[in-house]
Amino acid sequence: MAHEQRIWLRRVALLLILLVAGYLRVHDRDYITAFVDEGSFIMVGRMVLAHPFQVPHSTPLNYMFGWYLWPVMAGVADHLGGLSGVRALTGILGVLVVLGVYGFGRRLFSEDVGLASAAVFALLAPAVYTSRMGTYDSSALCFLVFGLWLYVCAWQENKGWYWFLSGICLFLSFLSKYFVALYFPFLVLLAFRKGRRPFWTFSVPLAAYCAIFLYFFAGNMAALIRFGQGHKELTAPNEQLWGIYVVNRIEFWILATISLLAWPRRNDARKWLAPLLWLGATLMLAFQAWSRADYNIWKHINYSLLFVTPLAMAGLIRILRKLPQKIYPAIAIILAGALSGALGFIGHSWQLDKFEFWPNVTPILRFLDGRLKPETKLLADDLVFQFYIDGSPKPSRTTYPYYLDYAGSTGGPAYAAAVRDGLFDYVILDGWASPKSRAMRDAIRPALSERYVLRLEQPIRQMTGKIEAYERSRPPRLQPIMEFFHGQLNQETWILAENKDLRHYVTPTIQPTHLIDPEGFQFGDQSGIAACAEAVRERLFTYVILGGGRDPKSQRMREAILPMVEQRYALRKQIADLQDGDEYQIYERTTADTALPRVEIREPATGAAVRTKGIEATLKGVVFGSRSGWYVRTDIYTNKWYPQGDKIFPNATDGAFTQTIYLGGPCNHFVRVRLFDETGKQVASASSYGVARANPDGTPPACP
């Protein structure tokens, strides 16, 4: 009866520990607006689920230190409950981590060690704070601790399904956060001691998972390594390292010191266990020393705590076991509870305001409420606004401090010139401390007063910066051009502009790829200026805007296309830019020539997303003024010209014809139809540019 009572009491104790852990991790989930990483992961998850990717998340695997597993989990939770739902998910995962620590410690040592480890981990500040933020560490820690728990079960019982499930959990942890792979070689080598069963059920499957992953994503991993080598925003000055690694992480060093009580005895049959756990804790610290992600130690230390906490509790329980049996339970409960509470108090586990190291942007969101329109353009110093403002996969209305090409420059000068020209309707600054954010703010401040007025200013709690919102008070420099286009632009509009800065003014009203400048433009097998000239000849563009080009290439393009523009387009407006003396001419496409013979493509139109059967689609066209023996040929250009079938002889009655065409890739097909006379001489042509293969649901694909 006493044994059953102890089992019941331990279950109640575990339940209470999990309830406390759950409260600390799940309550008050809206305590602050999203951290930039939370917003980025949710945005990537939305894009994975909705297909189209957009800048700056167009290639997330090249800079994200984990695969799509966590973003998809976050995207689903966001769909169900928004940011609060994502934080609820990380809180639940955090509770499961506490449960996993219990199971890990119980299997390694004893029931008492498992309970004490869970009690400590439930209140440890790094574990609590990580579970309150919607990032991938919660899923990585959860899968890792369950993988370790199953590994110990497999070691003790040598059952194949334990080994197999352990490998799956460890690989899922790796997909959440790549550096978990640091543990794999040691776990595989250790498993060799148990014979052939773990080799076939653990080592081989785990190696196969990793090999398959690298086969498909080796390029992304190489890009990620290059990104990591140049990413120094998380590196702290040397004078701050003592505070970051020792003073602020004192709970780890306390537990590491207590773990010395578990120093192996000479005749201990498991004397290898403590060194292995210390090795597990040291691996993460070694990674920190190599990567210098100093500002992330507050969450990375959790990976070491998974190993140190059970070992420390084993050492403490070893000492307490020397007490008389009658008083041991009470003393053990008191000491474990006191240690848990003390470590939680040291780390401020229940004081959320101590954890706020990023700005609360609620005042800015309230300021913008009701002010945003589809054509509104903003400049923001924090990528978190993409989560709130550009919250779904669509052309972004916001410019961020990562890259801007404007007025022939990039970086700080480009941002300053754009602000000076009044490109943005609003400039919103939340004081985010990244180097690029600071550099952008420093660059634009002297120019803000020329066209903007301060509408909101508020200090940030726990930070030295302030929140600011500026509204444009004078029209932008290119306002006359935008007034001409007001109400005339849509997603089907194509514009050729000598001044490539114009693309910033018409996005997202038209697709960014539909505003063309001579830089890198391809049309058929032509590129650059020759491609622009050919596209003007084919009347691809709805409008051609000449003027404002400041580089020699723009001026050469003007000279090359002007004769054809004057033939095929009508001058609609001339605008003098009084600021720098530039003069702009806006030309609009006229109707096609009515001279005969001619050929027209009815389907697919330029920029169309075509439904296909596999890669097959149907081209429909019509010939006017054709004679007997005349024929049509169809070609598609991707990386070269691909003929589409044989000669087509149009219908003698109405000149109509159809042709099966093959869209091999999803994007950017150039379709050309040529009319030949009976001698094989080309007499007319027509083309459709930017034809894409539609997704199965009919939506356009995500094209660069």
XYZ file of C-alpha atoms in Angstrom:
704
model
C 0.000 0.000 0.000
C 2.832 2.378 0.874
C 4.420 1.734 -2.519
C 1.175 2.517 -4.338
C 0.767 5.666 -2.250
C 4.249 6.839 -3.216
C 3.440 6.251 -6.884
C 0.228 8.260 -6.544
C 1.991 11.114 -4.720
C 4.709 11.271 -7.369
C 2.099 11.459 -10.115
C 0.361 14.291 -8.280
C 3.725 16.040 -7.859
C 4.470 15.682 -11.575
C 1.021 17.026 -12.456
C 1.541 20.056 -10.191
C 4.950 20.701 -11.748
C 3.456 20.563 -15.247
C 0.605 22.882 -14.223
C 3.075 25.441 -12.847
C 5.193 25.102 -15.983
C 2.104 25.550 -18.140
C 0.968 28.660 -16.301
C 4.366 30.329 -16.613
C 4.538 29.515 -20.319
C 0.987 29.981 -21.580
C -0.670 32.752 -19.555
C -0.818 36.362 -20.836
C 0.316 35.499 -24.362
C -0.342 39.031 -25.636
C 2.108 40.622 -23.207
C 3.943 42.354 -26.075
C 3.796 42.565 -29.856
C 5.723 40.087 -31.983
C 9.483 39.765 -31.859
C 11.040 40.105 -35.315
C 11.945 36.392 -35.456
C 8.409 35.415 -34.475
C 6.980 37.503 -37.279
C 9.508 36.177 -39.794
C 8.817 32.522 -38.987
C 5.068 33.054 -39.184
C 5.443 34.883 -42.505
C 7.534 32.033 -43.926
C 4.936 29.569 -42.671
C 2.165 31.524 -44.372
C 4.158 31.566 -47.588
C 4.865 27.826 -47.466
C 1.170 27.123 -46.947
C 0.020 29.655 -49.559
C 2.847 28.969 -52.092
C 4.123 32.429 -53.126
C 7.304 33.685 -51.473
C 8.129 37.375 -51.313
C 11.142 39.491 -50.465
C 12.831 39.443 -47.964
C 11.649 35.856 -47.418
C 11.963 34.712 -51.045
C 14.726 32.188 -50.190
C 14.248 31.532 -46.449
C 16.339 28.351 -46.290
C 19.402 30.400 -47.273
C 19.373 32.317 -43.982
C 17.075 30.369 -41.624
C 18.931 27.978 -39.290
C 16.241 25.349 -39.586
C 14.023 23.760 -42.219
C 10.339 24.556 -42.896
C 9.091 22.353 -40.025
C 8.715 25.095 -37.432
C 7.447 27.790 -39.855
C 4.712 25.409 -41.026
C 3.764 24.587 -37.426
C 3.716 28.315 -36.664
C 1.746 29.056 -39.827
C -0.969 26.560 -38.860
C -1.108 27.911 -35.294
C -1.273 31.459 -36.671
C -4.166 30.464 -38.931
C -6.026 29.046 -35.935
C -5.235 31.696 -33.338
C -2.896 34.395 -34.631
C 0.230 35.310 -32.684
C -1.484 34.217 -29.470
C -2.024 30.787 -31.012
C 1.644 30.517 -31.982
C 2.739 31.424 -28.465
C 0.241 28.923 -27.055
C 1.893 26.269 -29.226
C 5.389 27.139 -27.965
C 4.044 27.155 -24.398
C 2.612 23.655 -24.834
C 5.884 22.489 -26.362
C 7.670 24.008 -23.359
C 5.491 21.974 -20.983
C 6.318 18.868 -23.006
C 10.015 19.728 -22.614
C 9.535 19.700 -18.825
C 7.820 16.310 -19.146
C 10.694 15.106 -21.318
C 13.259 16.263 -18.746
C 11.337 14.266 -16.136
C 11.407 11.138 -18.288
C 15.057 11.642 -19.250
C 16.152 12.087 -15.620
C 13.951 9.244 -14.386
C 15.367 6.792 -16.919
C 18.950 7.906 -16.340
C 18.847 7.933 -12.548
C 15.613 7.565 -10.571
C 12.046 8.765 -10.103
C 13.188 11.326 -7.534
C 15.828 12.729 -9.865
C 13.258 12.969 -12.654
C 10.799 14.906 -10.485
C 13.489 17.231 -9.122
C 14.808 17.864 -12.645
C 11.318 18.662 -13.917
C 10.693 21.022 -10.984
C 13.903 22.928 -11.669
C 13.384 23.046 -15.431
C 9.811 24.250 -14.980
C 11.070 27.469 -13.379
C 14.371 28.044 -15.182
C 14.223 31.454 -16.863
C 15.830 30.402 -20.187
C 13.309 27.557 -20.528
C 10.354 29.762 -19.567
C 11.306 32.644 -21.846
C 12.045 30.386 -24.820
C 8.561 28.900 -24.445
C 6.974 32.351 -24.460
C 8.370 33.289 -27.862
C 7.169 31.764 -31.128
C 10.516 30.605 -32.488
C 11.979 27.255 -33.475
C 13.857 26.552 -30.237
C 10.697 25.280 -28.534
C 10.147 22.581 -31.150
C 13.872 21.784 -31.359
C 14.117 21.343 -27.572
C 10.924 19.296 -27.415
C 11.946 16.842 -30.123
C 15.508 16.687 -28.756
C 14.560 15.836 -25.172
C 12.058 13.207 -26.325
C 14.709 11.793 -28.643
C 17.137 11.580 -25.710
C 14.480 10.025 -23.471
C 13.734 7.377 -26.084
C 17.464 6.851 -26.628
C 17.934 6.023 -22.936
C 14.901 3.706 -23.058
C 16.406 2.001 -26.095
C 19.778 1.710 -24.391
C 18.263 0.092 -21.318
C 15.854 -2.271 -23.101
C 17.487 -2.520 -26.550
C 14.146 -2.584 -28.328
C 14.166 -1.721 -32.010
C 11.116 0.528 -31.928
C 12.681 2.647 -29.157
C 15.773 3.106 -31.301
C 13.702 3.906 -34.375
C 11.474 6.475 -32.633
C 14.522 8.087 -31.038
C 16.047 8.624 -34.481
C 12.839 10.171 -35.804
C 12.585 12.597 -32.870
C 16.227 13.600 -33.199
C 15.836 14.230 -36.921
C 12.709 16.335 -36.313
C 14.756 18.333 -33.813
C 17.411 18.804 -36.496
C 14.767 20.011 -38.961
C 13.716 22.563 -36.354
C 17.253 23.770 -35.661
C 20.260 22.500 -37.544
C 22.894 22.651 -34.830
C 21.190 19.752 -33.032
C 23.169 17.620 -35.510
C 26.192 18.251 -33.263
C 24.897 15.477 -31.011
C 24.354 12.914 -33.781
C 27.926 11.567 -34.217
C 28.303 10.955 -30.481
C 24.923 9.234 -30.178
C 25.661 7.035 -33.205
C 29.117 6.063 -31.919
C 27.731 5.307 -28.478
C 25.013 3.103 -29.975
C 27.676 0.783 -31.440
C 28.174 -0.591 -27.914
C 24.697 -2.131 -28.064
C 25.292 -4.316 -31.098
C 23.632 -4.616 -34.484
C 20.057 -3.750 -33.556
C 20.661 -0.010 -32.992
C 22.867 0.044 -36.087
C 19.951 -0.980 -38.327
C 17.138 0.734 -36.424
C 18.864 3.950 -35.315
C 22.195 4.723 -36.962
C 21.349 3.745 -40.545
C 17.907 5.448 -40.592
C 19.287 8.635 -39.003
C 22.149 8.729 -41.510
C 19.663 8.117 -44.338
C 17.416 10.964 -43.188
C 20.374 13.351 -43.130
C 21.713 12.141 -46.490
C 18.336 12.596 -48.182
C 18.041 16.050 -46.661
C 21.488 17.070 -47.901
C 20.750 15.661 -51.367
C 17.807 18.011 -51.783
C 19.038 21.014 -49.790
C 22.838 21.035 -50.123
C 22.714 24.322 -52.037
C 20.639 25.982 -49.328
C 22.985 24.687 -46.634
C 26.010 26.080 -48.487
C 24.283 29.464 -48.788
C 23.372 29.305 -45.097
C 26.985 28.661 -44.115
C 28.088 31.680 -46.153
C 25.357 33.749 -44.531
C 26.382 32.611 -41.052
C 30.018 33.493 -41.674
C 29.059 37.052 -42.541
C 26.259 37.454 -40.002
C 27.813 39.264 -37.047
C 24.762 41.024 -35.609
C 24.634 38.544 -32.706
C 28.299 39.025 -31.755
C 28.784 41.095 -28.609
C 31.786 43.305 -27.763
C 34.375 41.512 -25.649
C 33.704 43.725 -22.635
C 30.112 42.414 -22.485
C 30.937 38.701 -22.578
C 31.315 38.237 -18.808
C 27.888 39.680 -18.206
C 26.253 37.757 -21.053
C 27.770 34.337 -20.352
C 28.274 34.388 -16.586
C 26.269 37.033 -14.729
C 23.101 36.718 -16.818
C 23.347 32.917 -16.973
C 24.235 32.298 -13.349
C 21.525 29.610 -13.051
C 23.490 27.420 -15.457
C 26.726 27.809 -13.523
C 24.948 27.052 -10.239
C 23.559 23.820 -11.679
C 26.905 22.980 -13.293
C 28.561 23.357 -9.885
C 25.923 21.195 -8.182
C 26.417 18.578 -10.903
C 29.944 18.023 -9.561
C 28.255 16.230 -6.643
C 27.534 13.465 -9.156
C 31.243 12.933 -9.774
C 31.585 9.233 -10.592
C 32.881 6.935 -7.906
C 35.743 4.612 -8.683
C 33.666 1.433 -8.383
C 30.527 2.862 -9.998
C 29.328 0.615 -12.831
C 27.998 3.684 -14.670
C 30.937 5.981 -14.102
C 30.812 6.954 -17.782
C 27.366 8.552 -17.405
C 28.370 11.864 -15.798
C 31.183 12.561 -18.304
C 28.773 11.886 -21.177
C 26.249 14.363 -19.790
C 28.966 16.959 -19.252
C 30.051 16.374 -22.847
C 26.466 16.972 -24.007
C 26.382 20.245 -22.096
C 29.792 21.297 -23.407
C 28.921 20.762 -27.080
C 26.537 23.707 -27.144
C 29.064 25.924 -25.337
C 31.694 24.944 -27.896
C 29.276 25.838 -30.682
C 28.687 29.215 -29.017
C 32.417 29.866 -28.847
C 32.725 29.043 -32.547
C 29.631 30.854 -33.840
C 29.823 33.858 -31.474
C 26.020 34.113 -31.417
C 26.513 35.790 -28.047
C 23.156 37.516 -27.804
C 21.385 34.175 -28.317
C 23.010 32.418 -25.366
C 19.864 33.039 -23.278
C 18.005 30.437 -25.378
C 20.892 28.247 -26.536
C 21.830 27.540 -22.923
C 18.679 25.398 -22.730
C 20.406 22.708 -24.778
C 23.132 22.466 -22.133
C 20.588 22.607 -19.311
C 18.901 19.472 -20.695
C 22.059 17.566 -19.741
C 23.195 19.494 -16.669
C 19.882 19.621 -14.792
C 19.352 15.841 -14.352
C 23.021 15.418 -13.454
C 22.853 18.198 -10.851
C 19.710 16.709 -9.321
C 21.338 13.268 -9.268
C 24.258 14.722 -7.327
C 21.929 16.486 -4.899
C 19.796 13.367 -4.361
C 22.966 11.309 -3.811
C 23.890 13.565 -0.889
C 20.350 13.643 0.520
C 20.127 9.849 0.394
C 22.605 9.785 3.269
C 19.936 11.309 5.523
C 17.693 9.060 7.621
C 14.914 7.566 5.514
C 12.219 9.191 7.631
C 13.316 12.744 6.942
C 14.732 12.252 3.428
C 11.443 12.804 1.517
C 10.606 16.027 3.329
C 14.134 17.429 3.058
C 14.345 16.443 -0.617
C 11.046 18.152 -1.432
C 12.026 21.291 0.486
C 15.480 21.554 -1.090
C 14.282 20.803 -4.628
C 11.463 23.322 -4.261
C 13.765 25.938 -2.745
C 16.359 25.451 -5.476
C 13.705 25.675 -8.190
C 12.239 28.832 -6.674
C 15.652 30.418 -6.138
C 16.743 29.771 -9.725
C 13.419 31.091 -11.008
C 13.769 34.197 -8.837
C 17.326 34.808 -10.027
C 16.194 34.584 -13.647
C 12.951 36.597 -13.148
C 10.946 33.722 -14.617
C 7.596 35.231 -13.639
C 8.437 38.855 -14.442
C 7.668 39.239 -18.135
C 8.716 42.876 -18.240
C 12.302 41.744 -17.529
C 12.166 39.717 -20.734
C 11.160 42.547 -23.071
C 14.282 43.219 -25.096
C 12.410 44.262 -28.254
C 10.050 47.211 -28.802
C 6.302 47.033 -28.303
C 4.979 48.513 -31.554
C 1.353 48.812 -30.438
C 1.457 52.663 -30.568
C 2.602 52.576 -34.208
C -0.061 50.032 -35.148
C -2.713 52.234 -33.541
C -1.350 55.264 -35.381
C -1.534 53.461 -38.738
C -4.995 52.032 -38.081
C -7.355 53.492 -40.680
C -4.574 55.305 -42.549
C -3.367 52.497 -44.811
C -4.614 52.098 -48.365
C -3.547 49.534 -50.981
C -1.189 52.064 -52.561
C 0.304 53.331 -49.264
C 4.087 53.045 -49.049
C 6.030 52.869 -45.814
C 9.630 52.842 -44.688
C 10.227 50.812 -41.514
C 13.361 50.057 -39.528
C 12.079 46.715 -38.203
C 11.104 43.670 -40.256
C 8.393 42.827 -37.708
C 6.096 45.254 -39.511
C 5.915 42.827 -42.419
C 4.019 40.508 -40.066
C 1.523 43.207 -39.103
C 1.282 45.373 -42.232
C 2.224 43.076 -45.111
C 0.627 40.179 -43.323
C -0.159 37.923 -46.266
C 1.793 36.758 -49.315
C 1.364 39.713 -51.663
C 3.573 42.483 -53.083
C 5.039 44.313 -50.109
C 4.080 47.928 -49.499
C 6.886 48.416 -46.964
C 10.613 49.012 -47.473
C 12.985 47.657 -44.821
C 16.605 48.475 -43.904
C 18.111 45.496 -45.728
C 18.355 46.739 -49.303
C 17.222 49.654 -51.445
C 18.418 50.662 -54.909
C 17.394 54.258 -55.502
C 18.838 57.296 -57.271
C 21.766 55.249 -58.536
C 22.927 54.223 -55.071
C 22.303 51.634 -52.367
C 22.487 51.569 -48.584
C 22.290 54.766 -46.550
C 22.504 57.201 -49.515
C 19.615 55.397 -51.241
C 17.381 55.612 -48.153
C 18.264 59.275 -47.653
C 17.496 60.101 -51.306
C 14.175 58.238 -51.180
C 13.125 60.128 -48.043
C 14.291 63.404 -49.559
C 12.138 62.683 -52.645
C 9.121 61.787 -50.511
C 8.822 58.244 -51.839
C 7.095 56.979 -48.688
C 3.750 58.043 -47.264
C 4.920 57.178 -43.741
C 8.233 56.486 -42.041
C 7.866 54.306 -38.930
C 10.766 53.741 -36.543
C 10.689 51.553 -33.440
C 14.333 51.870 -32.395
C 15.236 48.267 -33.247
C 18.893 47.810 -32.372
C 20.231 45.874 -35.367
C 23.217 47.527 -37.111
C 21.332 47.906 -40.405
C 18.374 49.508 -38.648
C 20.632 51.970 -36.851
C 22.510 52.772 -40.071
C 19.257 53.457 -41.916
C 17.933 55.728 -39.150
C 21.199 57.668 -39.057
C 21.116 58.114 -42.845
C 17.537 59.400 -43.126
C 17.304 61.691 -40.090
C 18.848 64.750 -41.790
C 16.413 64.364 -44.716
C 13.206 63.706 -42.761
C 12.421 67.351 -42.096
C 12.273 68.208 -45.828
C 9.014 66.357 -46.575
C 7.878 64.711 -43.321
C 6.383 65.794 -40.026
C 6.621 63.880 -36.722
C 3.201 62.542 -35.681
C 4.112 60.092 -32.902
C 6.963 59.921 -30.419
C 7.062 57.647 -27.386
C 9.853 56.152 -25.237
C 10.301 52.377 -25.219
C 10.115 50.542 -21.912
C 13.281 48.575 -21.045
C 15.149 50.185 -23.971
C 16.999 53.414 -24.634
C 15.352 54.157 -27.990
C 11.978 55.613 -28.879
C 9.064 54.926 -31.187
C 8.496 57.478 -33.953
C 6.011 57.822 -36.797
C 6.445 60.427 -39.543
C 3.862 61.430 -42.136
C 4.688 62.989 -45.489
C 3.684 66.647 -45.450
C 4.753 67.621 -48.999
C 4.008 65.760 -52.257
C 6.712 63.427 -53.579
C 9.050 64.701 -56.255
C 7.440 62.515 -58.940
C 3.885 63.343 -57.895
C 2.944 64.745 -61.362
C 3.701 61.381 -62.944
C 1.669 59.523 -60.336
C -1.243 61.918 -60.816
C -1.284 61.053 -64.513
C -1.455 57.333 -63.714
C -4.003 57.645 -60.905
C -6.686 55.009 -61.424
C -5.134 53.689 -64.650
C -2.704 51.091 -63.304
C -3.518 47.478 -62.545
C -1.772 44.118 -62.310
C -1.859 43.750 -66.106
C -0.062 47.059 -66.776
C 3.434 46.922 -68.289
C 5.703 49.978 -68.151
C 9.121 50.655 -69.664
C 10.853 53.427 -67.733
C 14.132 55.136 -68.441
C 14.313 56.107 -64.743
C 14.208 52.819 -62.849
C 13.360 54.609 -59.577
C 9.796 54.835 -60.881
C 9.274 51.185 -59.962
C 9.151 52.179 -56.303
C 6.225 54.505 -56.976
C 3.996 52.056 -58.860
C 4.577 48.943 -56.721
C 2.404 47.228 -55.482
C -0.258 48.729 -57.811
C 1.343 46.800 -60.668
C 3.477 43.700 -60.460
C 7.139 44.599 -59.753
C 8.242 42.473 -62.724
C 6.001 44.537 -65.036
C 8.001 47.761 -64.644
C 11.021 47.356 -66.863
C 14.324 49.168 -67.053
C 17.199 48.144 -69.355
C 19.087 46.503 -66.493
C 18.888 42.730 -67.033
C 15.654 42.744 -69.074
C 15.169 39.742 -71.369
C 12.713 39.439 -74.234
C 12.956 36.287 -76.290
C 16.611 35.681 -77.027
C 17.462 39.377 -76.627
C 18.610 41.079 -73.437
C 19.235 44.592 -72.194
C 18.674 47.474 -74.616
C 18.092 45.140 -77.580
C 15.349 43.388 -75.603
C 13.713 46.736 -74.773
C 13.754 47.708 -78.453
C 12.241 44.386 -79.536
C 9.530 44.623 -76.852
C 8.632 48.161 -77.994
C 8.430 46.888 -81.573
C 6.008 44.170 -80.386
C 4.011 46.717 -78.318
C 4.557 44.794 -75.071
C 4.383 47.874 -72.863
C 1.205 49.694 -71.930
C 3.245 52.840 -71.266
C 6.759 54.035 -72.013
C 8.176 56.760 -69.736
C 11.245 58.562 -71.025
C 13.308 60.969 -68.958
C 15.016 60.909 -65.576
C 17.605 58.313 -66.520
C 20.920 59.322 -64.996
C 23.203 56.534 -66.183
C 24.638 56.043 -69.702
C 22.727 52.780 -70.211
C 19.381 54.530 -69.739
C 20.349 57.225 -72.205
C 21.472 54.623 -74.782
C 18.138 52.867 -74.373
C 16.323 56.147 -75.022
C 18.240 56.667 -78.243
C 17.595 53.080 -79.371
C 13.844 52.977 -78.789
C 12.722 56.572 -79.422
C 12.045 56.146 -83.192
C 9.908 53.041 -82.577
C 8.159 54.637 -79.597
C 7.109 57.585 -81.760
C 5.748 55.160 -84.383
C 3.884 52.750 -82.102
C 2.997 54.896 -79.070
C 1.216 58.218 -78.613
C 2.668 61.017 -76.469
C 0.144 61.672 -73.691
C 1.947 64.042 -71.333
C 5.157 66.002 -70.862
C 6.216 66.800 -67.302
C 9.012 69.097 -66.209
C 10.622 67.995 -62.954
C 11.385 71.378 -61.404
C 13.642 69.887 -58.716
C 16.488 68.646 -60.892
C 15.566 69.880 -64.353
C 14.554 66.495 -65.792
C 11.743 66.357 -68.309
C 9.531 63.292 -68.606
C 7.486 62.121 -71.592
C 4.716 59.572 -71.061
C 3.756 57.519 -74.117
C 0.735 55.211 -74.293
C 0.425 52.187 -76.541
C -1.757 52.731 -79.603
C -3.864 50.057 -81.246
C -2.040 47.580 -83.439
C -1.508 48.280 -87.124
C -4.492 47.447 -89.325
C -2.279 46.877 -92.331
C -2.412 43.425 -93.841
C -1.153 40.786 -93.507
C -0.953 40.423 -89.726
C -1.269 37.738 -87.046
C -2.686 38.049 -83.517
C -2.446 35.809 -80.440
C -5.811 35.617 -78.671
C -4.691 33.154 -75.981
C -2.476 33.219 -73.962
C -2.213 36.965 -73.454
C 0.904 38.702 -72.188
C 1.358 38.046 -68.460
C -1.349 35.364 -68.382
C -1.337 32.440 -65.931
C -2.482 29.500 -68.057
C -4.217 26.364 -66.819
C -2.458 23.321 -68.254
C -2.800 19.569 -68.498
C 0.589 18.577 -67.212
C 2.636 21.061 -69.224
C 0.282 21.232 -72.212
C -1.749 24.331 -73.064
C -3.605 25.562 -76.124
C -2.622 28.635 -78.129
C -5.386 30.356 -80.089
C -4.737 32.927 -82.782
C -6.055 34.479 -85.945
C -4.454 35.554 -89.230
C -5.672 38.485 -91.331
C -4.862 38.884 -95.025
C -3.463 35.397 -95.465
C -3.209 33.775 -98.895
C -3.243 30.197 -100.070
C -0.124 28.301 -99.007
C 0.714 30.675 -96.171
C 1.398 29.066 -92.812
C 2.088 29.825 -89.157
C 4.881 28.582 -86.885
C 4.862 28.842 -83.084
C 7.940 29.018 -80.830
C 8.444 29.372 -77.068
C 11.543 30.879 -75.518
C 12.775 30.008 -72.026
C 16.528 29.465 -72.146
C 16.382 29.025 -75.934
C 13.766 28.841 -78.699
C 11.675 25.673 -78.684
C 9.567 25.042 -81.846
C 5.998 24.009 -81.023
C 4.828 21.499 -83.617
C 4.781 21.705 -87.416
C 3.414 24.263 -89.846
C -0.158 25.395 -89.198
C -2.360 26.401 -92.122
C -5.000 28.847 -90.860
C -8.690 28.289 -91.469
C -9.499 29.605 -94.927
C -12.754 31.167 -93.734
C -11.841 33.208 -90.667
C -8.054 32.766 -90.389
C -8.326 31.088 -86.980
C -5.781 28.530 -85.820
C -4.869 26.609 -82.661
C -1.632 25.001 -81.539
C -0.724 22.762 -78.592
C 2.145 24.397 -76.723
C 4.318 23.080 -73.907
C 5.153 25.263 -70.904
C 8.091 23.357 -69.458
C 8.690 25.600 -66.458
C 6.264 27.519 -64.251
C 7.298 31.061 -65.225
C 8.451 33.591 -67.821
C 7.603 31.984 -71.156
C 7.881 34.107 -74.290
C 5.395 32.873 -76.906
C 5.965 33.889 -80.527
C 3.817 33.257 -83.610
C 5.205 34.002 -87.091
C 3.317 34.105 -90.389
C 5.188 32.942 -93.506
C 4.236 33.177 -97.173
C 4.412 30.267 -99.598
C 8.130 30.921 -100.248
C 9.022 30.742 -96.530
C 9.456 34.500 -96.082
C 8.245 35.893 -92.751
C 5.524 38.479 -93.351
C 4.129 39.108 -89.827
C 4.612 38.143 -86.189
C 2.975 38.463 -82.786
C 4.085 37.587 -79.265
C 2.944 37.183 -75.671
C 5.468 37.801 -72.936
C 5.644 36.621 -69.318
C 3.263 33.692 -69.771
C 3.166 31.457 -66.687
C 1.794 28.034 -65.863
C -0.997 28.433 -63.284
C -1.052 26.542 -59.992
C -3.598 23.690 -59.760
C -6.072 26.064 -58.081
C -5.736 28.560 -60.945
C -3.630 31.105 -59.049
C -0.442 32.511 -60.619
C 2.824 30.848 -59.544
C 5.441 32.675 -57.500
C 7.647 33.999 -60.293
C 10.839 36.000 -59.761
